[in-house]
Amino acid sequence: MNTAVAGFSKLTKEEKINWIAKEYFFNPEEGISTIKQYWNSDTKLQQLHDDFVENTISNFYLPMGIAPNFLINGKYYSVPMVIEESSVVAAAAKSAKYWSTRGGFKATVLNTEKIGQVHFMFFGEALKLEHFFNKIKPMLIASTESITANMQKRGGGITSLELRNKTSELDNYFQLHATFETKDSMGANFINSCLEQLAKTVKEEAYNYPDFNEVEKNITIVMSILSNYVPNCVVRAEVSCKVDELAENLPTSRQGRIENPSEFAEKLVQAVRIAEIEPFRAVTHNKGIMNGVDAVVLATGNDFRAVEAGVHAYASRNGTYASLSHANIDNGIFTFWMEIPLALGTVGGLTSLHPLVKIALEILEKPSAQELMQIVAVTGLAQNFAALRSLTTTGIQEGHMKMHINNILNQYQTTVDERKMIKNHFENNTISHSAVVTFIENLRK
Ligand code: MEV
């Protein structure tokens, strides 16, 4: 029977681990040893990781892979990806190489607006609040000046501030709706600091506003927070080529090679159309896009939860959850594209703290936030193309199991000789979990 613990955060790291081991591990010594096996021997580096969150007991590794040959707007990138799913990096690399010989990817940042809101309750006449807001707006902006000064020097800051009446949806509910330009930073801390100052000023000014009665003076600030929905911080990624150029019949690409390009193009367009109208498919379709997006977002130290939340909200913006990507064939030209909202940063946050994030940004040649938006969107589109290509030709399992086989071999702790025999056998036989396990068991008989 486990017990509750008081003051866990005040225990030392050793004490925390001992408590966990005592409470939860069947074999405490082995559990403790596994936790410590993942500590870094460089104590300074370990301390850095310990300090990222509270109650750190160890480090949780994920593979960092590279998908080379991404030609984006005429420039080659090697894209760092952090992800556990076996086939994702291979798929991105394959897609990147394929499109590098067909003109590469084009990417454009359409806009870069971030949003934040002060949510508050006002118990009075909406018109009076409007007059009040118009009067104090310059004061509100001025009150944030010490926070915005540095950002303004970099060309950013608060770009608009408006009062929104939401009382038709919720009694007494109003917002200060602010938009921001945060340049190369994701801007979460900047935006939240500005909003908290705006909230403080609005409350103080209301209290001293002579036209408000006693009830009206008492504005209730409910919360001040950025929005992770950024429908005006959107990047477009695109590939296109003549339908005939989609052909790929090189002997090296046996798997899913494209021998009939017009049939392939039609099927791909149909697959996208299905995801445009069928939410069950759209979710999986977009999940494939996010395989690429999240992996680069993670590698570059950005907030993948924020990106996920914002992207899926965007996918539902017309009232039904739908595909983020689109495809068509027009005049013999196949075009495949996607527009997604991405609030990313290449300065601030983890970008200057996590050594591997710094390396990832170096591999990308220190991109601006806008350049990173383009790289991330392109990786998502490449991933989507790879998935649709497999799905509409060989099926997804062939490529997936080819990569996943390594996980099975590790799980069964196969020897080098066993691995050779297994890989030889499955060169020409269908890979499935049970087929591999049976083969290993037969080998070991
Ligand atoms: C698997 O991680 C992603 C896919 O399911 C995406 C898709 O179905 O388009 C292959």
Coordinates of C-alpha atoms and ligand atoms in Angstrom, one line a residue, residues 85 281 284-285 287-288 291 384 387-388 391 396, ligand 1:
E85 CA 8.9 6.4 -33.5
R281 CA -9.0 10.0 -41.2
T284 CA -4.5 10.3 -38.3
H285 CA -3.5 12.3 -41.4
K287 CA -0.9 13.1 -36.7
G288 CA 1.5 12.1 -39.5
N291 CA 5.4 13.4 -36.5
N384 CA 2.7 13.7 -44.7
A387 CA 3.0 8.6 -45.2
L388 CA 0.5 9.1 -48.1
L391 CA -0.4 4.2 -47.7
I396 CA 2.3 1.5 -44.2
Ligands
MEV1 C1 2.0 7.0 -38.0 O1 2.8 7.6 -37.0 C2 1.5 8.1 -38.9 C3 0.5 7.7 -40.0 O2 -0.6 6.9 -39.5 C4 0.1 8.9 -40.7 C5 -1.0 8.7 -41.7 O3 -1.8 7.7 -41.6 O4 -1.1 9.5 -42.7 C6 1.2 6.7 -41.0

